[in-house]
CSV table of C-alpha atoms in Angstrom, one decimal:
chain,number,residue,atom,x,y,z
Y,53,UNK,CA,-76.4,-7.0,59.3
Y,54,UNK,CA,-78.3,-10.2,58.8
Y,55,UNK,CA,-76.2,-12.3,61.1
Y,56,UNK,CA,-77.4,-13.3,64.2
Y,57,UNK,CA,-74.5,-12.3,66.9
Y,58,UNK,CA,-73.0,-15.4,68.7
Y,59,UNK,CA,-73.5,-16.1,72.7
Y,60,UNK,CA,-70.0,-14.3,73.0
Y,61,UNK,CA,-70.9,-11.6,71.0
Y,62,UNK,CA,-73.7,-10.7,73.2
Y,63,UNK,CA,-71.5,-10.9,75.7
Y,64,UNK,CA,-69.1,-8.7,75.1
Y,65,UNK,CA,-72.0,-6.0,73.7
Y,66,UNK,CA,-73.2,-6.5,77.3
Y,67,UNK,CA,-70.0,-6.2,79.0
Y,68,UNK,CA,-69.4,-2.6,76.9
Y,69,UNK,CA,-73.0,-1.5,77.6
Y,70,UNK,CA,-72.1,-2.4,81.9
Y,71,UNK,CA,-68.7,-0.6,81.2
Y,72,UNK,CA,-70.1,2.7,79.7
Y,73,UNK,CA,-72.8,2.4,82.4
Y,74,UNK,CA,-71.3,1.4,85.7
Y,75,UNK,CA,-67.6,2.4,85.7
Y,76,UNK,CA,-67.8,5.8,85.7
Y,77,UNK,CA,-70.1,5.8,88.7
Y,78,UNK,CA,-67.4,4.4,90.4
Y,79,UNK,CA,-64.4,6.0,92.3
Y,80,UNK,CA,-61.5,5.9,89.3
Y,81,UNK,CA,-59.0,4.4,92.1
Y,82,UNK,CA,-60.9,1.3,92.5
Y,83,UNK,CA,-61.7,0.8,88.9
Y,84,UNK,CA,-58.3,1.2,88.0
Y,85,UNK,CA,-57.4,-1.3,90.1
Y,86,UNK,CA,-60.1,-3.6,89.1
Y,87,UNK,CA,-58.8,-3.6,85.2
Y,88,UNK,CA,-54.9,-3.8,86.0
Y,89,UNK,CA,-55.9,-6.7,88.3
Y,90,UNK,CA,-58.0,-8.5,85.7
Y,91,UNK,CA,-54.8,-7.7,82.7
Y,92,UNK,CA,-52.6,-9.6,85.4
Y,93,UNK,CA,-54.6,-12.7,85.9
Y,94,UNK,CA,-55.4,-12.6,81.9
Y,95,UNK,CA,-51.1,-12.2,81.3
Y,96,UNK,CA,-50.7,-15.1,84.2
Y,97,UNK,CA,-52.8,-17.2,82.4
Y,98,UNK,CA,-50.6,-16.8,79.0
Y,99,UNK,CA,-53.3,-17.7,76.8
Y,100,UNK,CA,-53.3,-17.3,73.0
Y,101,UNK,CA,-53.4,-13.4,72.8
Y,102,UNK,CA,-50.7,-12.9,75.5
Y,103,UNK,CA,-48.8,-15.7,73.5
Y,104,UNK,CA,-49.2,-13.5,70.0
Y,105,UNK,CA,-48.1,-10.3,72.3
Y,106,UNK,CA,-45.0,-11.6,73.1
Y,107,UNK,CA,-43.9,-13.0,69.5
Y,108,UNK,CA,-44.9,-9.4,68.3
Y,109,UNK,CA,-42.7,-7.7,70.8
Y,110,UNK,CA,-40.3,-9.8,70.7
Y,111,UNK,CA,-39.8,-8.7,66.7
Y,112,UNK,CA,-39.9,-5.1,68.2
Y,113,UNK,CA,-36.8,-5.9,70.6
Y,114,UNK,CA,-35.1,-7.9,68.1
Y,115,UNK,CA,-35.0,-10.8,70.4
Y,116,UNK,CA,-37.0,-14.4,71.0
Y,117,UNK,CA,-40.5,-14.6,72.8
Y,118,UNK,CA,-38.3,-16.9,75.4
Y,119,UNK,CA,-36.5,-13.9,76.4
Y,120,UNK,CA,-37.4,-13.1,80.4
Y,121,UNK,CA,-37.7,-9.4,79.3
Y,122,UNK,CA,-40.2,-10.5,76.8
Y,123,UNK,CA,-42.2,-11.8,79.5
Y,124,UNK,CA,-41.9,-8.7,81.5
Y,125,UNK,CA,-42.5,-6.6,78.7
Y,126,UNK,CA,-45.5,-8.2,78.1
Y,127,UNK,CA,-47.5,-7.7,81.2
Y,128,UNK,CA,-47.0,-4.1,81.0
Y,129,UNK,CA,-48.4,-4.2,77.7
Y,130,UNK,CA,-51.5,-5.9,78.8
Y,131,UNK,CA,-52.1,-3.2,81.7
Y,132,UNK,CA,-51.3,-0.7,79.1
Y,133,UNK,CA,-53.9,-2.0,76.6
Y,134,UNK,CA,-56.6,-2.7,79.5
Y,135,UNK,CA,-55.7,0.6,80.7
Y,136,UNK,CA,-57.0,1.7,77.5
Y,137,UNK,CA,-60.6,-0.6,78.1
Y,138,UNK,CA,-61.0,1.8,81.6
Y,139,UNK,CA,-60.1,4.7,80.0
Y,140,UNK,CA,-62.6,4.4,77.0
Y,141,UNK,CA,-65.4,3.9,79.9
Y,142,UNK,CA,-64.8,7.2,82.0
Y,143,UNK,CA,-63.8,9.1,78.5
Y,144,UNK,CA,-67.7,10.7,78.4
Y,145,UNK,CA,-67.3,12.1,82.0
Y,146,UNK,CA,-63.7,13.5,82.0
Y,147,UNK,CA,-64.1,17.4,81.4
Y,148,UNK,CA,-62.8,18.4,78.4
Y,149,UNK,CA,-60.4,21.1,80.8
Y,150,UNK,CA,-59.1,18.1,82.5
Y,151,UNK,CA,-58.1,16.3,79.4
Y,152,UNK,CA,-56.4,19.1,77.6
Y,153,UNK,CA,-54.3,19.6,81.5
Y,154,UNK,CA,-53.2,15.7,81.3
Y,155,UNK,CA,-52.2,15.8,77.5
Y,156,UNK,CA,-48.7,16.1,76.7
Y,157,UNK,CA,-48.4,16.5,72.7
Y,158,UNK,CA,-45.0,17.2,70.8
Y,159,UNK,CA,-44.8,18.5,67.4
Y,160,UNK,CA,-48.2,19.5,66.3
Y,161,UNK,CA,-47.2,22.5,64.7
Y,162,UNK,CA,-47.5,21.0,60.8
Y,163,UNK,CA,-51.2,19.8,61.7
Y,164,UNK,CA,-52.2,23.3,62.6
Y,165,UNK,CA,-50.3,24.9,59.9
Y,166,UNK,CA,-51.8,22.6,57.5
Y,167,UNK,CA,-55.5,23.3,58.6
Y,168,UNK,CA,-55.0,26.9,58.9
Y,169,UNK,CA,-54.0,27.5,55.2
Y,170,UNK,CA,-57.2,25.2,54.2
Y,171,UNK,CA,-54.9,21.6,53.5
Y,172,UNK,CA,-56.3,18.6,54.8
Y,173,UNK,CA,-54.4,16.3,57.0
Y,174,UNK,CA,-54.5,12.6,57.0
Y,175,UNK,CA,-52.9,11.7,60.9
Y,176,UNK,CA,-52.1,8.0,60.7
Y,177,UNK,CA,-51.5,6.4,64.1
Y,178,UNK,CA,-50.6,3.0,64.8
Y,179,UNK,CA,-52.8,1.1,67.8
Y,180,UNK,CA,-50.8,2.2,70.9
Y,181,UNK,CA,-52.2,4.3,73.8
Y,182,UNK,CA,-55.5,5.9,73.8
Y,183,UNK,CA,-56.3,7.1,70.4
Y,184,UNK,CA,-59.4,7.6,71.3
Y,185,UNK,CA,-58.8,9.7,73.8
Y,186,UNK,CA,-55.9,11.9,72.0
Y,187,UNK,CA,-59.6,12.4,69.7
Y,188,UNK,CA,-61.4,13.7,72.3
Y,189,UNK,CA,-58.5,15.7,72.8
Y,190,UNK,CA,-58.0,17.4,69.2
Y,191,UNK,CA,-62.0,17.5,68.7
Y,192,UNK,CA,-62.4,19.5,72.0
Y,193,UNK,CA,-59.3,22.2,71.6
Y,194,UNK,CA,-61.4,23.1,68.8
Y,195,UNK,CA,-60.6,20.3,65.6
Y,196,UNK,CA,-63.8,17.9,65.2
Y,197,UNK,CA,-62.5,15.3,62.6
Y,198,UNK,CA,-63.7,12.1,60.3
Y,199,UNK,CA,-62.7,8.5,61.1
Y,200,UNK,CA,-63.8,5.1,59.9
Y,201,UNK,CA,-64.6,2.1,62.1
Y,202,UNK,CA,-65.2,-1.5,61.0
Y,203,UNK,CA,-69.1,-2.8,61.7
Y,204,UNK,CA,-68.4,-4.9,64.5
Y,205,UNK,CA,-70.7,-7.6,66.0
Y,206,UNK,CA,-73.4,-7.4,67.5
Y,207,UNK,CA,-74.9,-4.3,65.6
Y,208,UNK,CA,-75.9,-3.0,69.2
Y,209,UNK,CA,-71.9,-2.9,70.0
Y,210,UNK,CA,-71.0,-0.8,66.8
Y,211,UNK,CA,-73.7,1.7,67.4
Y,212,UNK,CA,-72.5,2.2,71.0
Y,213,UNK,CA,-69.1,2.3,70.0
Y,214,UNK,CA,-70.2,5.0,67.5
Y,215,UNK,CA,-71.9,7.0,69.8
Y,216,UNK,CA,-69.3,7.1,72.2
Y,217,UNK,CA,-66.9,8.2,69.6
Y,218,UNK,CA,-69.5,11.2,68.4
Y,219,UNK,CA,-70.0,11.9,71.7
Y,220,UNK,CA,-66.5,13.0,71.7
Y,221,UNK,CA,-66.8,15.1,68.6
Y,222,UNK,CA,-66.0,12.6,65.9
Y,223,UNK,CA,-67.6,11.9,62.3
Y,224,UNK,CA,-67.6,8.1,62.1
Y,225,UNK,CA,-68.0,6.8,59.2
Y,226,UNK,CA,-68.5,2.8,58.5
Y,227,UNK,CA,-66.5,0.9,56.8
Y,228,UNK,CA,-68.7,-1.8,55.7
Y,229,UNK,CA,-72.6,-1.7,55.6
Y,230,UNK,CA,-72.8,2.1,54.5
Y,231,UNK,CA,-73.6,4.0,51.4
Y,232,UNK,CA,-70.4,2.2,50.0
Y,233,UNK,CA,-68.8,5.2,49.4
Y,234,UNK,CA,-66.7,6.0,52.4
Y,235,UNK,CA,-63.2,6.6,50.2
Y,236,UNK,CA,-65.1,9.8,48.8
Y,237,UNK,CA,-66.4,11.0,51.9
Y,238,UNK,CA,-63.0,11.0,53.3
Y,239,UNK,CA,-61.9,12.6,50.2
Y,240,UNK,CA,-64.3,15.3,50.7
Y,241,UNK,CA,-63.4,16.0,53.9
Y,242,UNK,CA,-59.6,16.2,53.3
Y,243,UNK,CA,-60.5,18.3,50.4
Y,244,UNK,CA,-62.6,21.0,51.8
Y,245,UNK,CA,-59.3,21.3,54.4
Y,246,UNK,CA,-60.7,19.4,57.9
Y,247,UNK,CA,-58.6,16.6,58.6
Y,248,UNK,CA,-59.3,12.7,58.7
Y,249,UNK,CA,-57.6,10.3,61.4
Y,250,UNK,CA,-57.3,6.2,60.9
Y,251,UNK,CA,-55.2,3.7,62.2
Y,252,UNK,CA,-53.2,2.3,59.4
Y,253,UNK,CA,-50.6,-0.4,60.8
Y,254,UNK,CA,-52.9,-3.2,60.5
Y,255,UNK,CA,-54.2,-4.6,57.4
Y,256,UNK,CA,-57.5,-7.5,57.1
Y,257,UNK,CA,-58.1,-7.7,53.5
Y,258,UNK,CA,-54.9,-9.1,52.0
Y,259,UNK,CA,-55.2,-6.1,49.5
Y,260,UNK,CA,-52.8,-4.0,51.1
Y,261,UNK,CA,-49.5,-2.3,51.0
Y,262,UNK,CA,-46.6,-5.1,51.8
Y,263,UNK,CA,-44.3,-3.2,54.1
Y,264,UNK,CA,-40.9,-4.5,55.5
Y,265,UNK,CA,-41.6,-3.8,59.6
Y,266,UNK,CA,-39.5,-4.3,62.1
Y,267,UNK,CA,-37.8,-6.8,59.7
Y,268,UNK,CA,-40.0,-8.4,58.0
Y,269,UNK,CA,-42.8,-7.9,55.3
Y,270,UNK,CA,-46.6,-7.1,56.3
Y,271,UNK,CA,-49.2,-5.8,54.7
Y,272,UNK,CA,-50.6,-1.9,56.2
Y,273,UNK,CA,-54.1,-0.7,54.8
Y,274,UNK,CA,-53.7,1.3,51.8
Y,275,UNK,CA,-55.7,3.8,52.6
Y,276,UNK,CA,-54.0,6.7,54.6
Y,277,UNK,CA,-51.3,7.3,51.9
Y,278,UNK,CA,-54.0,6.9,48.7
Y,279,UNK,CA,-56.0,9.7,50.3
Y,280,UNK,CA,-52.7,11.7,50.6
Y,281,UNK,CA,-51.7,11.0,47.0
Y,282,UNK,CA,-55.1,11.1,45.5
Y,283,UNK,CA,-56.5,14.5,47.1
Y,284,UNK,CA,-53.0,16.1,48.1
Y,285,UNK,CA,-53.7,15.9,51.7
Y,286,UNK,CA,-50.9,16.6,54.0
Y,287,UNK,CA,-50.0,13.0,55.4
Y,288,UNK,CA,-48.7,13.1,59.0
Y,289,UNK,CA,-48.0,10.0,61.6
Y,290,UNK,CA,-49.4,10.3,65.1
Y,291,UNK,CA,-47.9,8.4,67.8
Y,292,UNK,CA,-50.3,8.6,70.8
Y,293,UNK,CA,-48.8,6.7,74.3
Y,294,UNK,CA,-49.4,6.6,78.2
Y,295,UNK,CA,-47.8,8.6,80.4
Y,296,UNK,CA,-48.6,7.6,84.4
Y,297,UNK,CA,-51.1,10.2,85.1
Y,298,UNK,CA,-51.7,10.9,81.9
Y,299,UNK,CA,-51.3,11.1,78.2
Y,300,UNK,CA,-48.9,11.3,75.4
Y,301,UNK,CA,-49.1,12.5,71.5
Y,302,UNK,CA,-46.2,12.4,69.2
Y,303,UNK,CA,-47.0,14.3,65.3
Y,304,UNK,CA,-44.0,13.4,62.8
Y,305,UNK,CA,-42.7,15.3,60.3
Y,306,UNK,CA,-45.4,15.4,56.7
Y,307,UNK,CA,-44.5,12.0,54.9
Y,308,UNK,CA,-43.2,13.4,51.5
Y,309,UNK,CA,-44.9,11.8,48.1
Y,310,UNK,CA,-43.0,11.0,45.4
Y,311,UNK,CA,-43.0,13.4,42.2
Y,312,UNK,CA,-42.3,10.6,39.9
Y,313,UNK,CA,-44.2,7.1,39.4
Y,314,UNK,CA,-47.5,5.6,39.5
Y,315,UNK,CA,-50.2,5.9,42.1
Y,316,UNK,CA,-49.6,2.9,42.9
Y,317,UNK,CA,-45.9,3.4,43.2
Y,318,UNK,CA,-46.6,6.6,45.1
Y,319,UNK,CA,-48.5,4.9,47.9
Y,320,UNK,CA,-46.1,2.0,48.1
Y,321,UNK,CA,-43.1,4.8,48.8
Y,322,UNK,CA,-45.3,6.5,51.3
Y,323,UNK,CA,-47.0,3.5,52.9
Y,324,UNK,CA,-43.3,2.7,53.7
Y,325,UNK,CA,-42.2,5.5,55.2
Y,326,UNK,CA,-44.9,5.7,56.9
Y,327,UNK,CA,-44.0,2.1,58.8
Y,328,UNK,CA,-40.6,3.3,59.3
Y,329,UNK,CA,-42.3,6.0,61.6
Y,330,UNK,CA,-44.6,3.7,63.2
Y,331,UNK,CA,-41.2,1.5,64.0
Y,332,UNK,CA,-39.3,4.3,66.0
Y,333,UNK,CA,-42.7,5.1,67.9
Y,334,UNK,CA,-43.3,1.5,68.6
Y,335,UNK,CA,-39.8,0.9,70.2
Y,336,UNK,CA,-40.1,4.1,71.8
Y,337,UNK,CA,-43.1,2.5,74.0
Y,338,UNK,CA,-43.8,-1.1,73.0
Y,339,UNK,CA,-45.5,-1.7,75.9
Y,340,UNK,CA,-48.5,0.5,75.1
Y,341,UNK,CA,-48.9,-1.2,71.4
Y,342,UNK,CA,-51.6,-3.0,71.4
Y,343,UNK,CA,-51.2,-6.0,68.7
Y,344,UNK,CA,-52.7,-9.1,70.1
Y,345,UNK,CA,-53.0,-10.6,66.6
Y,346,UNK,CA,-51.0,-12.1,63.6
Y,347,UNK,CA,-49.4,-8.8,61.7
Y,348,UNK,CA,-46.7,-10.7,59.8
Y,349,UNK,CA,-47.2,-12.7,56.9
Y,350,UNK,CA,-45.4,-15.0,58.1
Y,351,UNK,CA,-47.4,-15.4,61.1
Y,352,UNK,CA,-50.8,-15.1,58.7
Y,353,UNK,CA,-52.7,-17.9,57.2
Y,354,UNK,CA,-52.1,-17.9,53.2
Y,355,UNK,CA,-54.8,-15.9,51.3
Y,356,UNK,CA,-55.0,-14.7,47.8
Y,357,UNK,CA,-53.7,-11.2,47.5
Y,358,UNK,CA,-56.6,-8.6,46.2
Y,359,UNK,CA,-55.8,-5.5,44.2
Y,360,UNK,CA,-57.2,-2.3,46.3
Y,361,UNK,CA,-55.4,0.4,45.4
Y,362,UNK,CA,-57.9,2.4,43.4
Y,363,UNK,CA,-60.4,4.6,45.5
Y,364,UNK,CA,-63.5,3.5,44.9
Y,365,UNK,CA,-63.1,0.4,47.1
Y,366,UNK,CA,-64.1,1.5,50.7
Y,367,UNK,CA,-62.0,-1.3,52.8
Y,368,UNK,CA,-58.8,0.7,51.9
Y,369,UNK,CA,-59.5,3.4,54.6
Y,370,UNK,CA,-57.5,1.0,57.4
Y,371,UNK,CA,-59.7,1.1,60.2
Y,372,UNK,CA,-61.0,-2.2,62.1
Y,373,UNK,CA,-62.5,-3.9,64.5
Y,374,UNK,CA,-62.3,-7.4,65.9
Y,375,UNK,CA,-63.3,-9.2,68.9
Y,376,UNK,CA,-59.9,-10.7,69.5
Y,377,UNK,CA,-59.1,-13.9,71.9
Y,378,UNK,CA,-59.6,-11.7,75.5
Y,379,UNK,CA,-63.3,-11.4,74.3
Y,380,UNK,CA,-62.3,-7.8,74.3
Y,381,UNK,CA,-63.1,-5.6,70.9
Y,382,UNK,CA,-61.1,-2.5,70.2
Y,383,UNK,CA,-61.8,-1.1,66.6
């Protein structure tokens, strides 16, 4: 990258690097109570990202951001999401044994059987929980997989951020700044029958799939479901969640693809259903999604829309990375 990162940026890459360093040296109690502490004082101040929290949930509950249980609903969701900050900094010294003993995961059957007959799987997963640490999970009990994350800034953050996620047995792939052709690695994978996993509720480019959500149209990356149509992939949503002493992961039933149509009609069908899943996990736990931005277009600044449903573009795999308003980055 030929940018030169920002004060801030430094910052935060200096933060991460103290967070990866310190924290786990630390007894988890006091740590624990160190990040819920400093998600309170951030949801007390009601700055611009707990503001954008609120007017997403509220969409979730079908109600106003006025609405008192918004308000409450909202700081859980910021202990949940700095929950997940704490977590990502202990995630290189938690046993692998201790993981697997705190994860509770429904439904996972499909994956398995999927894998096991030589079918890729695509798992699509909105940003809720600890995904990060559900991949620690599936790498260790014996399922290394591929993922994409967006080049964030400074450089020195996006390698760290890579390593950590190696560390815990994934491939990471960039989105931006590689060999420029990320779509057919993934492809690769999915065809030589390992699976791939990227978030996929949340689309940057204005060339994605417009969705109705919760109500109202958005835009998800199209990614997950042209893999699944263009390779044949099994395509199955992943809802990962908190529980209090430990974890949560939700597999859905294989979102079907249309016999008839276009590609591009195929991935619009499935790019649906696929929010439709992502709805009922959402509501299921709002408090651990972690959308701190604009998702509607409604909400969004007006952009020209980009056609990017063919594969050779790599910014349809729906992973990203941004440092949002709390100066805090989660790709």
């Amino acid at each position: 990258m030929t940018d030169k990162p920002s004060p801030q940026d430094r910052l935060v890459a200096a933060a991460f690097g103290a967070g990866w360093t310190v924290v786990p040296r630390l007894p988890e109690r006091l740590t624990a109570w160190a990040f819920r502490t400093a998600a309170d004082r951030l949801w007390k101040r009601r700055g611009k990202s707990v503001l954008r929290l609120e007017a997403n949930l509220a969409r979730v509950k079908g109600t106003s951001p006025g609405d008192p249980a918004i308000r409450a609903l909202s700081r859980d969701g910021m202990r949940s999401y700095f929950r997940y900050f704490h977590e990502v900094f202990r995630l290189p010294s938690i046993p692998i044994e201790e993981i697997v003993a705190r994860m509770r995961v429904t439904g996972a059957e499909p994956v398995y059987d999927n894998l096991a007959k030589g079918r890729g799987v695509v798992m699509a997963l909105p940003h809720m929980g600890n995904w990060d640490q559900a991949g620690a999970w599936f790498a260790g009990t014996g399922h290394p997989f591929t993922t994409v994350a967006e080049r964030l800034k400074p450089e020195s953050l996006f390698h760290r951020y890579t390593a950590f996620r190696e560390g815990l047995g994934m491939e990471v792939l960039p989105l931006t700044g590689g060999d420029g052709h990320t779509f057919g690695t993934l492809a690769q994978r999915l065809r030589a029958g390992l699976p791939v996993a990227l978030p996929a509720e949340r689309d940057l480019t204005a060339g994605g799939v417009e969705v109705q959500f919760f109500g109202a149209a958005t835009r998800m990356p199209a990614g997950p479901g042209l893999l699944a149509v263009h390779t044949g992939a099994a395509l199955i949503p992943a809802i990962p969640y908190f529980e209090k002493d430990g974890w949560g992961l939700q597999f859905h039933e294989e979102i079907a693809i249309p016999a008839e149509g276009t590609r591009k009609e195929k991935v619009a069908v499935v790019m649906q259903s696929l929010a439709t899943v992502f709805e009922k996990g959402i509501a299921e736990h709002p408090e651990d999604w972690h959308m701190l931005q604009r998702l509607w277009l409604e909400d969004l600044e007006p952009r020209e829309p980009k056609e990017s449903q063919e594969p050779q573009g790599s910014q349809e795999t729906g992973e990203t990375g941004e440092t949002g308003e709390t100066g805090e980055t989660r790709p």
